CSV table of C-alpha atoms in Angstrom, one decimal:
chain,number,residue,atom,x,y,z
A,298,UNK,CA,33.2,-53.1,-0.5
A,299,UNK,CA,36.9,-53.5,-1.5
A,300,UNK,CA,39.2,-55.8,-3.5
A,301,UNK,CA,42.8,-56.8,-3.1
A,302,UNK,CA,45.7,-55.3,-5.2
A,303,UNK,CA,49.5,-56.0,-5.1
A,304,UNK,CA,52.3,-53.4,-4.5
A,305,UNK,CA,50.1,-50.3,-4.3
A,306,UNK,CA,50.1,-47.1,-2.2
A,307,UNK,CA,47.6,-46.4,0.5
A,308,UNK,CA,45.7,-43.2,0.0
A,309,UNK,CA,45.6,-42.4,3.7
A,310,UNK,CA,49.1,-43.2,4.9
A,311,UNK,CA,51.0,-43.1,1.5
A,312,UNK,CA,52.8,-46.3,2.4
A,313,UNK,CA,53.5,-49.0,-0.3
A,314,UNK,CA,52.0,-52.3,0.7
A,315,UNK,CA,51.8,-55.7,-0.8
A,316,UNK,CA,48.1,-56.0,-0.3
A,317,UNK,CA,46.1,-52.8,-0.9
A,318,UNK,CA,42.3,-52.7,-1.1
A,319,UNK,CA,40.3,-50.6,-3.6
A,320,UNK,CA,37.0,-49.0,-2.6
A,321,UNK,CA,34.5,-49.7,-5.3
A,322,UNK,CA,32.7,-46.4,-4.6
A,323,UNK,CA,35.6,-43.8,-4.7
A,324,UNK,CA,38.2,-46.1,-6.4
A,325,UNK,CA,40.9,-45.2,-3.9
A,326,UNK,CA,43.4,-47.7,-2.4
A,327,UNK,CA,43.8,-48.4,1.3
A,328,UNK,CA,45.9,-50.5,3.6
A,329,UNK,CA,43.9,-52.8,5.8
A,330,UNK,CA,44.0,-50.4,8.8
A,331,UNK,CA,42.8,-47.4,6.8
A,332,UNK,CA,40.3,-49.5,4.8
A,333,UNK,CA,38.6,-50.2,8.2
A,334,UNK,CA,38.6,-46.5,9.0
A,335,UNK,CA,37.2,-45.7,5.6
A,336,UNK,CA,34.4,-48.3,5.9
A,337,UNK,CA,33.6,-46.8,9.4
A,338,UNK,CA,33.3,-43.4,7.8
A,339,UNK,CA,30.9,-44.8,5.2
A,340,UNK,CA,28.9,-46.4,8.0
A,341,UNK,CA,28.7,-43.1,9.8
A,342,UNK,CA,27.5,-41.3,6.7
A,343,UNK,CA,24.8,-44.0,6.2
A,344,UNK,CA,23.7,-43.6,9.8
A,345,UNK,CA,23.4,-39.8,9.2
A,346,UNK,CA,21.4,-40.5,6.0
A,347,UNK,CA,19.1,-42.8,7.9
A,348,UNK,CA,18.7,-40.2,10.7
A,349,UNK,CA,17.7,-37.6,8.1
A,350,UNK,CA,15.3,-40.1,6.6
A,351,UNK,CA,13.7,-40.7,10.0
A,352,UNK,CA,13.4,-37.0,10.6
A,353,UNK,CA,11.6,-36.5,7.3
A,354,UNK,CA,9.3,-39.5,8.1
A,355,UNK,CA,8.5,-37.8,11.4
A,356,UNK,CA,7.6,-34.5,9.7
A,357,UNK,CA,5.4,-36.4,7.2
A,358,UNK,CA,3.7,-38.2,10.0
A,359,UNK,CA,3.1,-35.0,12.0
A,360,UNK,CA,1.8,-33.2,8.9
A,361,UNK,CA,-0.7,-36.1,8.3
A,362,UNK,CA,-1.9,-35.8,11.8
A,363,UNK,CA,-1.7,-32.0,12.1
A,364,UNK,CA,-1.4,-30.4,8.6
A,365,UNK,CA,-1.4,-26.9,10.1
A,366,UNK,CA,2.3,-27.5,11.0
A,367,UNK,CA,3.2,-27.1,7.3
A,368,UNK,CA,5.1,-23.8,6.7
A,369,UNK,CA,2.6,-22.8,3.9
A,370,UNK,CA,-0.2,-23.1,6.4
A,371,UNK,CA,1.7,-20.7,8.7
A,372,UNK,CA,2.2,-18.3,5.8
A,373,UNK,CA,-1.5,-18.4,5.0
A,374,UNK,CA,-2.5,-17.9,8.6
A,375,UNK,CA,-0.1,-14.9,8.8
A,376,UNK,CA,-1.6,-13.5,5.6
A,377,UNK,CA,-5.1,-13.8,7.2
A,378,UNK,CA,-3.9,-11.9,10.3
A,379,UNK,CA,-2.3,-9.2,8.3
A,380,UNK,CA,-5.3,-8.8,6.0
A,381,UNK,CA,-7.7,-8.6,8.9
A,382,UNK,CA,-5.6,-5.9,10.5
A,383,UNK,CA,-5.6,-3.9,7.2
A,384,UNK,CA,-9.4,-4.2,6.9
A,385,UNK,CA,-9.9,-3.2,10.5
A,386,UNK,CA,-7.6,-0.2,10.1
A,387,UNK,CA,-9.3,0.9,6.9
A,388,UNK,CA,-12.8,0.4,8.3
A,389,UNK,CA,-11.9,2.5,11.3
A,390,UNK,CA,-10.5,5.3,9.1
A,391,UNK,CA,-13.8,5.3,7.1
A,392,UNK,CA,-15.9,5.4,10.3
A,393,UNK,CA,-13.8,8.4,11.6
A,394,UNK,CA,-14.2,10.2,8.3
A,395,UNK,CA,-18.0,9.6,8.3
A,396,UNK,CA,-18.3,10.8,11.9
A,397,UNK,CA,-16.4,14.0,11.0
A,398,UNK,CA,-18.7,14.5,8.0
A,399,UNK,CA,-21.8,14.0,10.2
A,400,UNK,CA,-20.6,16.3,12.9
A,401,UNK,CA,-19.7,19.0,10.5
A,402,UNK,CA,-23.0,18.9,8.6
A,403,UNK,CA,-25.8,20.8,10.5
A,404,UNK,CA,-28.3,20.5,7.5
A,405,UNK,CA,-30.2,17.6,9.0
A,406,UNK,CA,-30.9,19.6,12.2
A,407,UNK,CA,-32.0,22.6,10.3
A,408,UNK,CA,-34.4,20.5,8.2
A,409,UNK,CA,-35.8,18.8,11.2
A,410,UNK,CA,-36.3,22.2,12.9
A,411,UNK,CA,-38.2,23.4,9.9
A,412,UNK,CA,-40.5,20.4,9.9
A,413,UNK,CA,-41.0,20.8,13.7
A,414,UNK,CA,-42.1,24.4,13.1
A,415,UNK,CA,-44.5,23.4,10.3
A,416,UNK,CA,-46.1,20.7,12.6
A,417,UNK,CA,-46.4,23.3,15.4
A,418,UNK,CA,-48.0,25.8,13.0
A,419,UNK,CA,-50.6,23.3,11.7
A,420,UNK,CA,-51.6,22.3,15.2
A,421,UNK,CA,-52.0,25.9,16.3
A,422,UNK,CA,-54.0,27.0,13.3
A,423,UNK,CA,-55.9,23.7,12.9
A,424,UNK,CA,-55.9,24.5,9.2
A,425,UNK,CA,-54.4,21.5,7.3
A,426,UNK,CA,-55.4,18.8,4.8
A,427,UNK,CA,-54.1,15.7,3.1
A,428,UNK,CA,-51.7,17.7,1.0
A,429,UNK,CA,-50.0,19.2,4.0
A,430,UNK,CA,-49.6,15.8,5.6
A,431,UNK,CA,-48.3,14.2,2.4
A,432,UNK,CA,-45.7,17.0,2.1
A,433,UNK,CA,-44.6,16.5,5.7
A,434,UNK,CA,-44.3,12.7,5.2
A,435,UNK,CA,-42.2,13.2,2.1
A,436,UNK,CA,-39.8,15.6,3.9
A,437,UNK,CA,-39.4,13.2,6.8
A,438,UNK,CA,-38.7,10.2,4.5
A,439,UNK,CA,-36.1,12.2,2.6
A,440,UNK,CA,-34.4,13.3,5.8
A,441,UNK,CA,-34.4,9.8,7.2
A,442,UNK,CA,-32.9,8.5,4.0
A,443,UNK,CA,-30.1,11.1,4.2
A,444,UNK,CA,-29.3,10.0,7.7
A,445,UNK,CA,-28.7,6.5,6.6
A,446,UNK,CA,-27.0,7.4,3.3
A,447,UNK,CA,-25.8,11.0,3.1
A,448,UNK,CA,-26.3,12.4,-0.4
A,449,UNK,CA,-22.8,13.8,-0.8
A,450,UNK,CA,-21.0,10.8,0.6
A,451,UNK,CA,-20.3,7.6,-1.3
A,452,UNK,CA,-19.0,4.3,0.1
A,453,UNK,CA,-16.7,2.8,-2.5
A,454,UNK,CA,-15.1,-0.6,-2.3
A,455,UNK,CA,-11.7,-1.0,-3.8
A,456,UNK,CA,-10.4,-4.5,-4.8
A,457,UNK,CA,-6.8,-3.4,-4.2
A,458,UNK,CA,-7.2,-3.1,-0.4
A,459,UNK,CA,-5.4,-6.4,0.3
A,460,UNK,CA,-3.2,-8.6,-1.8
A,461,UNK,CA,-4.9,-11.6,-3.3
A,462,UNK,CA,-3.7,-15.0,-2.0
A,463,UNK,CA,-3.5,-18.0,-4.2
A,464,UNK,CA,-1.4,-21.2,-4.6
A,465,UNK,CA,0.4,-21.8,-7.9
A,466,UNK,CA,1.4,-25.4,-8.5
A,467,UNK,CA,4.8,-26.1,-10.2
A,468,UNK,CA,3.0,-29.1,-11.8
A,469,UNK,CA,0.9,-26.9,-14.1
A,470,UNK,CA,1.6,-27.6,-17.7
A,471,UNK,CA,-0.1,-26.6,-20.9
A,472,UNK,CA,-1.3,-28.7,-23.9
A,473,UNK,CA,1.3,-28.4,-26.7
A,474,UNK,CA,-1.4,-28.2,-29.4
A,475,UNK,CA,-3.1,-24.8,-29.5
A,476,UNK,CA,-6.6,-24.0,-30.5
A,477,UNK,CA,-7.2,-21.0,-32.7
A,478,UNK,CA,-9.6,-18.7,-30.9
A,479,UNK,CA,-9.1,-15.5,-33.0
A,480,UNK,CA,-7.9,-14.8,-36.5
A,481,UNK,CA,-6.1,-17.7,-38.3
A,482,UNK,CA,-7.8,-17.0,-41.6
A,483,UNK,CA,-4.7,-15.5,-43.3
A,484,UNK,CA,-3.7,-11.9,-43.1
A,485,UNK,CA,-6.5,-9.4,-43.9
A,486,UNK,CA,-8.9,-6.7,-42.8
A,487,UNK,CA,-12.1,-8.7,-42.5
A,488,UNK,CA,-13.6,-9.2,-39.1
A,489,UNK,CA,-12.4,-12.8,-39.1
A,490,UNK,CA,-8.9,-11.8,-39.9
A,491,UNK,CA,-6.0,-9.9,-38.3
A,492,UNK,CA,-3.0,-8.1,-39.7
A,493,UNK,CA,0.3,-7.9,-37.6
A,494,UNK,CA,-1.5,-8.0,-34.2
A,495,UNK,CA,0.6,-6.8,-31.3
A,496,UNK,CA,-1.2,-7.0,-28.0
A,497,UNK,CA,-3.9,-9.0,-26.2
A,498,UNK,CA,-6.0,-8.7,-23.0
A,499,UNK,CA,-8.4,-11.3,-21.6
A,500,UNK,CA,-11.4,-10.3,-19.4
A,501,UNK,CA,-13.3,-12.5,-16.9
A,502,UNK,CA,-15.7,-13.7,-19.6
A,503,UNK,CA,-12.8,-14.9,-21.7
A,504,UNK,CA,-13.4,-12.1,-24.2
A,505,UNK,CA,-10.1,-11.5,-26.1
A,506,UNK,CA,-9.2,-7.9,-26.9
A,507,UNK,CA,-6.6,-7.5,-29.7
A,508,UNK,CA,-4.6,-4.5,-30.9
A,509,UNK,CA,-4.8,-5.2,-34.7
A,510,UNK,CA,-1.9,-3.0,-35.8
A,511,UNK,CA,-2.0,-2.8,-39.6
A,512,UNK,CA,-5.8,-2.5,-39.6
A,513,UNK,CA,-5.5,0.4,-37.1
A,514,UNK,CA,-8.1,-1.0,-34.8
A,515,UNK,CA,-9.0,-2.7,-31.5
A,516,UNK,CA,-11.2,-5.7,-31.9
A,517,UNK,CA,-12.8,-8.1,-29.5
A,518,UNK,CA,-13.5,-11.8,-29.9
A,519,UNK,CA,-16.1,-13.2,-27.5
A,520,UNK,CA,-15.7,-16.8,-26.3
A,521,UNK,CA,-16.3,-19.3,-29.1
A,522,UNK,CA,-17.0,-16.5,-31.6
A,523,UNK,CA,-16.2,-17.0,-35.3
A,524,UNK,CA,-15.7,-13.3,-36.1
A,525,UNK,CA,-14.3,-10.4,-34.1
A,526,UNK,CA,-16.1,-7.1,-33.4
A,527,UNK,CA,-14.7,-3.6,-33.9
A,528,UNK,CA,-14.3,-1.8,-30.6
A,529,UNK,CA,-12.2,1.2,-31.5
A,530,UNK,CA,-10.4,2.7,-34.4
A,531,UNK,CA,-10.7,1.1,-37.8
A,532,UNK,CA,-10.1,4.5,-39.5
A,533,UNK,CA,-7.7,7.4,-39.2
A,534,UNK,CA,-8.4,7.6,-35.5
A,535,UNK,CA,-5.5,5.2,-34.8
A,536,UNK,CA,-2.3,4.8,-36.8
A,537,UNK,CA,-0.3,1.6,-36.2
A,538,UNK,CA,-1.4,1.1,-32.5
A,539,UNK,CA,0.9,-1.0,-30.4
A,540,UNK,CA,-0.5,-1.8,-27.0
A,541,UNK,CA,-3.6,-1.8,-24.7
A,542,UNK,CA,-4.7,-1.5,-21.1
A,543,UNK,CA,-8.2,-2.1,-19.9
A,544,UNK,CA,-9.1,0.4,-17.1
A,545,UNK,CA,-12.0,-1.4,-15.5
A,546,UNK,CA,-12.4,1.2,-12.7
A,547,UNK,CA,-13.0,4.0,-15.2
A,548,UNK,CA,-14.6,1.7,-17.8
A,549,UNK,CA,-12.3,2.6,-20.6
A,550,UNK,CA,-9.6,1.3,-23.0
A,551,UNK,CA,-6.1,3.0,-23.1
A,552,UNK,CA,-4.3,2.5,-26.3
A,553,UNK,CA,-0.8,3.3,-27.5
A,554,UNK,CA,-1.4,5.2,-30.8
A,555,UNK,CA,2.2,4.7,-31.9
A,556,UNK,CA,2.6,6.6,-35.2
A,557,UNK,CA,0.4,9.5,-34.0
A,558,UNK,CA,2.9,9.8,-31.1
A,559,UNK,CA,0.2,9.8,-28.4
A,560,UNK,CA,-1.7,7.6,-25.9
A,561,UNK,CA,-5.5,7.8,-26.2
A,562,UNK,CA,-8.4,6.7,-24.1
A,563,UNK,CA,-11.7,5.3,-25.3
A,564,UNK,CA,-14.8,4.9,-23.3
A,565,UNK,CA,-16.0,1.2,-23.4
A,566,UNK,CA,-19.3,2.5,-24.6
A,567,UNK,CA,-20.0,2.0,-28.3
A,568,UNK,CA,-19.1,4.7,-30.8
A,569,UNK,CA,-16.9,6.7,-28.4
A,570,UNK,CA,-14.2,9.0,-29.7
A,571,UNK,CA,-10.5,8.9,-28.7
A,572,UNK,CA,-9.3,11.3,-26.0
A,573,UNK,CA,-5.6,12.1,-26.0
A,574,UNK,CA,-4.2,11.7,-22.5
A,575,UNK,CA,-0.4,11.8,-23.3
A,576,UNK,CA,1.2,13.5,-26.3
A,577,UNK,CA,4.6,13.5,-28.0
A,578,UNK,CA,5.5,9.9,-27.1
A,579,UNK,CA,6.3,6.8,-29.2
A,580,UNK,CA,5.0,4.3,-26.7
A,581,UNK,CA,5.3,0.5,-27.2
A,582,UNK,CA,4.3,-1.0,-23.9
A,583,UNK,CA,1.5,-0.1,-21.4
A,584,UNK,CA,0.7,-1.3,-17.9
A,585,UNK,CA,-1.4,0.0,-15.0
A,586,UNK,CA,-0.7,-0.5,-11.3
A,587,UNK,CA,-3.2,-1.0,-8.4
A,588,UNK,CA,-3.4,2.7,-7.8
A,589,UNK,CA,-4.5,3.5,-11.4
A,590,UNK,CA,-1.1,4.9,-12.5
A,591,UNK,CA,-0.2,4.3,-16.1
A,592,UNK,CA,3.3,2.9,-17.0
A,593,UNK,CA,4.6,3.6,-20.5
A,594,UNK,CA,7.7,2.2,-22.3
A,595,UNK,CA,9.2,4.7,-24.8
A,596,UNK,CA,11.4,2.6,-27.0
A,597,UNK,CA,13.0,5.6,-28.7
A,598,UNK,CA,14.0,7.3,-25.5
A,599,UNK,CA,14.8,3.9,-23.9
A,600,UNK,CA,12.9,4.5,-20.7
A,601,UNK,CA,9.8,3.7,-18.7
A,602,UNK,CA,7.7,6.5,-17.1
A,603,UNK,CA,4.8,6.4,-14.7
A,604,UNK,CA,1.9,8.8,-15.4
A,605,UNK,CA,-1.1,9.9,-13.3
A,606,UNK,CA,-3.9,10.6,-15.6
A,607,UNK,CA,-4.0,14.3,-16.2
A,608,UNK,CA,-0.3,14.9,-15.5
A,609,UNK,CA,1.6,16.9,-18.1
A,610,UNK,CA,4.9,15.0,-17.5
A,611,UNK,CA,5.5,11.5,-16.1
A,612,UNK,CA,7.9,10.2,-13.5
A,613,UNK,CA,11.0,8.3,-14.7
A,614,UNK,CA,10.9,4.8,-13.1
A,615,UNK,CA,13.3,2.8,-15.3
A,616,UNK,CA,16.1,3.5,-17.8
A,617,UNK,CA,16.4,7.0,-19.2
A,618,UNK,CA,20.2,6.8,-19.4
A,619,UNK,CA,20.4,6.4,-23.2
A,620,UNK,CA,20.6,3.3,-25.3
A,621,UNK,CA,22.9,0.6,-23.9
A,622,UNK,CA,23.2,-2.7,-22.1
A,623,UNK,CA,24.1,-1.4,-18.6
A,624,UNK,CA,21.9,-2.2,-15.6
A,625,UNK,CA,20.7,1.4,-15.8
A,626,UNK,CA,19.9,1.3,-19.5
A,627,UNK,CA,17.7,-0.3,-22.2
A,628,UNK,CA,17.9,-1.0,-25.9
A,629,UNK,CA,14.3,-0.6,-27.2
A,630,UNK,CA,12.2,-1.6,-24.2
A,631,UNK,CA,8.9,-3.0,-25.3
A,632,UNK,CA,6.3,-4.9,-23.2
A,633,UNK,CA,6.1,-4.2,-19.5
A,634,UNK,CA,4.4,-5.6,-16.4
A,635,UNK,CA,3.8,-4.0,-13.0
A,636,UNK,CA,3.3,-6.2,-9.9
A,637,UNK,CA,1.6,-5.5,-6.6
A,638,UNK,CA,4.7,-3.9,-5.1
A,639,UNK,CA,5.0,-1.5,-8.1
A,640,UNK,CA,8.1,-3.3,-9.4
A,641,UNK,CA,8.3,-2.9,-13.2
A,642,UNK,CA,9.3,-5.8,-15.4
A,643,UNK,CA,10.6,-4.8,-18.8
A,644,UNK,CA,11.2,-6.8,-22.0
A,645,UNK,CA,14.6,-5.3,-23.0
A,646,UNK,CA,14.3,-6.5,-26.6
A,647,UNK,CA,17.7,-5.9,-28.2
A,648,UNK,CA,19.6,-6.8,-25.0
A,649,UNK,CA,17.7,-10.2,-25.1
A,650,UNK,CA,16.7,-10.0,-21.4
A,651,UNK,CA,13.9,-9.2,-19.0
A,652,UNK,CA,14.7,-6.7,-16.2
A,653,UNK,CA,13.1,-5.9,-12.9
A,654,UNK,CA,13.1,-2.4,-11.5
A,655,UNK,CA,11.9,-2.2,-7.9
A,656,UNK,CA,10.1,1.0,-6.8
A,657,UNK,CA,12.5,4.0,-6.6
A,658,UNK,CA,15.5,1.9,-7.9
A,659,UNK,CA,18.3,3.6,-9.9
A,660,UNK,CA,19.1,0.4,-11.8
A,661,UNK,CA,17.5,-2.8,-12.7
A,662,UNK,CA,18.2,-6.5,-12.1
A,663,UNK,CA,18.3,-9.1,-14.9
A,664,UNK,CA,15.7,-11.7,-14.0
A,665,UNK,CA,15.7,-13.6,-17.3
A,666,UNK,CA,18.2,-13.9,-20.2
A,667,UNK,CA,20.9,-11.4,-20.4
A,668,UNK,CA,23.5,-13.7,-22.0
A,669,UNK,CA,23.2,-12.2,-25.5
A,670,UNK,CA,21.1,-13.8,-28.2
A,671,UNK,CA,20.7,-17.6,-28.1
A,672,UNK,CA,18.3,-20.5,-27.9
A,673,UNK,CA,19.5,-22.5,-24.9
A,674,UNK,CA,17.5,-22.5,-21.6
A,675,UNK,CA,19.5,-19.6,-20.2
A,676,UNK,CA,19.0,-17.5,-23.3
A,677,UNK,CA,16.3,-15.3,-24.8
A,678,UNK,CA,16.0,-13.9,-28.4
A,679,UNK,CA,14.1,-10.7,-28.8
A,680,UNK,CA,11.7,-11.1,-25.9
A,681,UNK,CA,8.4,-9.3,-26.0
A,682,UNK,CA,5.2,-10.0,-24.0
A,683,UNK,CA,5.8,-10.4,-20.2
A,684,UNK,CA,3.5,-11.7,-17.5
A,685,UNK,CA,4.4,-12.2,-13.8
A,686,UNK,CA,2.3,-14.2,-11.3
A,687,UNK,CA,1.9,-13.7,-7.6
A,688,UNK,CA,4.9,-16.1,-7.0
A,689,UNK,CA,7.2,-13.9,-9.1
A,690,UNK,CA,7.3,-16.5,-11.8
A,691,UNK,CA,7.9,-14.8,-15.1
A,692,UNK,CA,6.3,-15.9,-18.4
A,693,UNK,CA,7.9,-14.5,-21.6
A,694,UNK,CA,7.0,-14.5,-25.3
A,695,UNK,CA,10.4,-15.5,-26.5
A,696,UNK,CA,9.7,-14.2,-30.0
A,697,UNK,CA,13.0,-14.9,-31.7
A,698,UNK,CA,13.0,-18.5,-30.5
A,699,UNK,CA,9.3,-19.1,-31.4
A,700,UNK,CA,8.5,-20.3,-27.9
A,701,UNK,CA,6.9,-19.4,-24.5
A,702,UNK,CA,9.2,-19.8,-21.6
A,703,UNK,CA,8.8,-19.7,-17.8
A,704,UNK,CA,11.5,-18.5,-15.4
A,705,UNK,CA,11.0,-19.3,-11.7
A,706,UNK,CA,12.0,-16.7,-9.2
A,707,UNK,CA,15.8,-16.5,-8.8
A,708,UNK,CA,16.4,-19.1,-11.5
A,709,UNK,CA,19.4,-19.0,-13.7
A,710,UNK,CA,17.6,-20.6,-16.7
A,711,UNK,CA,14.1,-20.8,-18.1
A,712,UNK,CA,11.8,-23.7,-18.8
A,713,UNK,CA,10.1,-24.0,-22.2
A,714,UNK,CA,6.4,-24.4,-21.7
A,715,UNK,CA,5.2,-24.0,-25.3
A,716,UNK,CA,7.8,-25.1,-27.9
A,717,UNK,CA,7.2,-23.6,-31.4
A,718,UNK,CA,8.6,-26.8,-33.0
A,719,UNK,CA,9.9,-24.8,-35.9
A,720,UNK,CA,8.4,-21.7,-37.4
A,721,UNK,CA,5.1,-22.6,-39.1
A,722,UNK,CA,1.3,-22.4,-38.7
A,723,UNK,CA,0.4,-25.9,-37.4
A,724,UNK,CA,-1.4,-26.3,-34.1
A,725,UNK,CA,1.8,-27.2,-32.2
A,726,UNK,CA,3.8,-24.4,-33.8
A,727,UNK,CA,4.3,-20.6,-33.3
A,728,UNK,CA,5.8,-18.0,-35.6
A,729,UNK,CA,7.1,-15.0,-33.8
A,730,UNK,CA,4.9,-15.1,-30.7
A,731,UNK,CA,4.6,-11.5,-29.7
A,732,UNK,CA,2.3,-11.3,-26.6
A,733,UNK,CA,0.6,-13.6,-24.0
A,734,UNK,CA,-2.1,-13.6,-21.4
A,735,UNK,CA,-3.9,-15.9,-19.0
A,736,UNK,CA,-7.6,-16.3,-18.3
A,737,UNK,CA,-9.1,-16.9,-14.8
A,738,UNK,CA,-8.6,-20.7,-15.3
A,739,UNK,CA,-4.9,-20.3,-16.1
A,740,UNK,CA,-5.4,-21.2,-19.7
A,741,UNK,CA,-2.6,-19.6,-21.8
A,742,UNK,CA,-3.3,-17.4,-24.8
A,743,UNK,CA,-0.5,-16.5,-27.3
A,744,UNK,CA,-0.6,-13.8,-29.9
A,745,UNK,CA,1.0,-15.6,-32.9
A,746,UNK,CA,2.2,-12.6,-34.9
A,747,UNK,CA,3.3,-14.0,-38.2
A,748,UNK,CA,0.3,-16.4,-38.3
A,749,UNK,CA,-2.1,-13.5,-37.5
A,750,UNK,CA,-3.9,-15.5,-34.9
A,751,UNK,CA,-4.5,-16.1,-31.2
A,752,UNK,CA,-3.7,-19.6,-29.9
A,753,UNK,CA,-5.3,-21.0,-26.7
A,754,UNK,CA,-3.3,-23.6,-24.8
A,755,UNK,CA,-5.4,-25.4,-22.2
A,756,UNK,CA,-4.0,-25.9,-18.7
A,757,UNK,CA,-3.1,-29.4,-17.6
A,758,UNK,CA,-2.3,-30.0,-13.9
A,759,UNK,CA,-0.3,-33.1,-13.4
């Protein structure tokens, strides 16, 4: 524990003594009396450490016997209770609305009275045949069907009723060698090529939708396909499109038609024509919230607005205070993401940061980067595509650093999950990754801008 030393000063009492003792742990000198006290303090700390260890062992033993005591189990149970209450409340509201509709609709009674009178007339006259009876049966069947399913009432199920619950493991990693699943055949306009692609979306069938900027088109690549298929544009309909949203509820694509200064909507049916839904806007990023509102980043006005389809002017939700680096400003906002709470995450490109604006906020919070341009773990360089999972973990296409990074909630620095390993076109490299997306199995797709390809990085859970 300690060694002897001649003519030294005790750290505790400051007396000079012939025989001082040095603690090997802290390198301080003590007289014999205070060395004993110091050793006792160390003994007490060791006792506290052992007590903490025993407490942890007790928690582990209790969780092995009764796993429900884990805090995450309690959170899941509370989520179940809250969700059931929401479902019950919504179901009751629907019942009340249906009762109100039934009570305010006298048509069924009128129809039944007419049928009753027809039956009475036939019995009184005794003049009827098979045609009369068939007609009565048909009217009764129609009336009975309307009672169970009113013709002017539709029961619609909405997947946004409750928040989806899932567990995200911090041990999820991705293979560092990507697989080319779209493009990768040099820059060009053939259906196996891309030219300066800017945005991707992945559906449940792992079909990849790509905004192919210079070719003025939207293409889809089905799983394992060798070539893409034209979905929209490919002519003067689009002019340097930037971004895409798939509106599954209304079965349409919404595309930022950048150089035409508009946002257009295409039906997902083949050979549909574009419908302009927002005009006079140079939109870069698009996102849609759970209520079907469209969010648009205008990188020339340095703002993000929320639009309800059909509105003539949107609602400002972020920025709008001119170009700058203040918490109420942007400098060319690009890609955006909207979470379940209607918070907006914005890739503030020239400020080298990602900002979060909560609903109705007057200024944002820096949640990634914000330390000027750089390549360390606390820096970003010209960030673009942004994705946020249900644990508020932020995934960013750190384009200027040729890498994909992950920032845990409230973290002061990021974690590199795909390292570009230098700017080139090999399987373990990226060159200006511009956008990213995940499929239902958490495989990661990266739009590799300069290499005109989409790279798939398979999930690995350690």
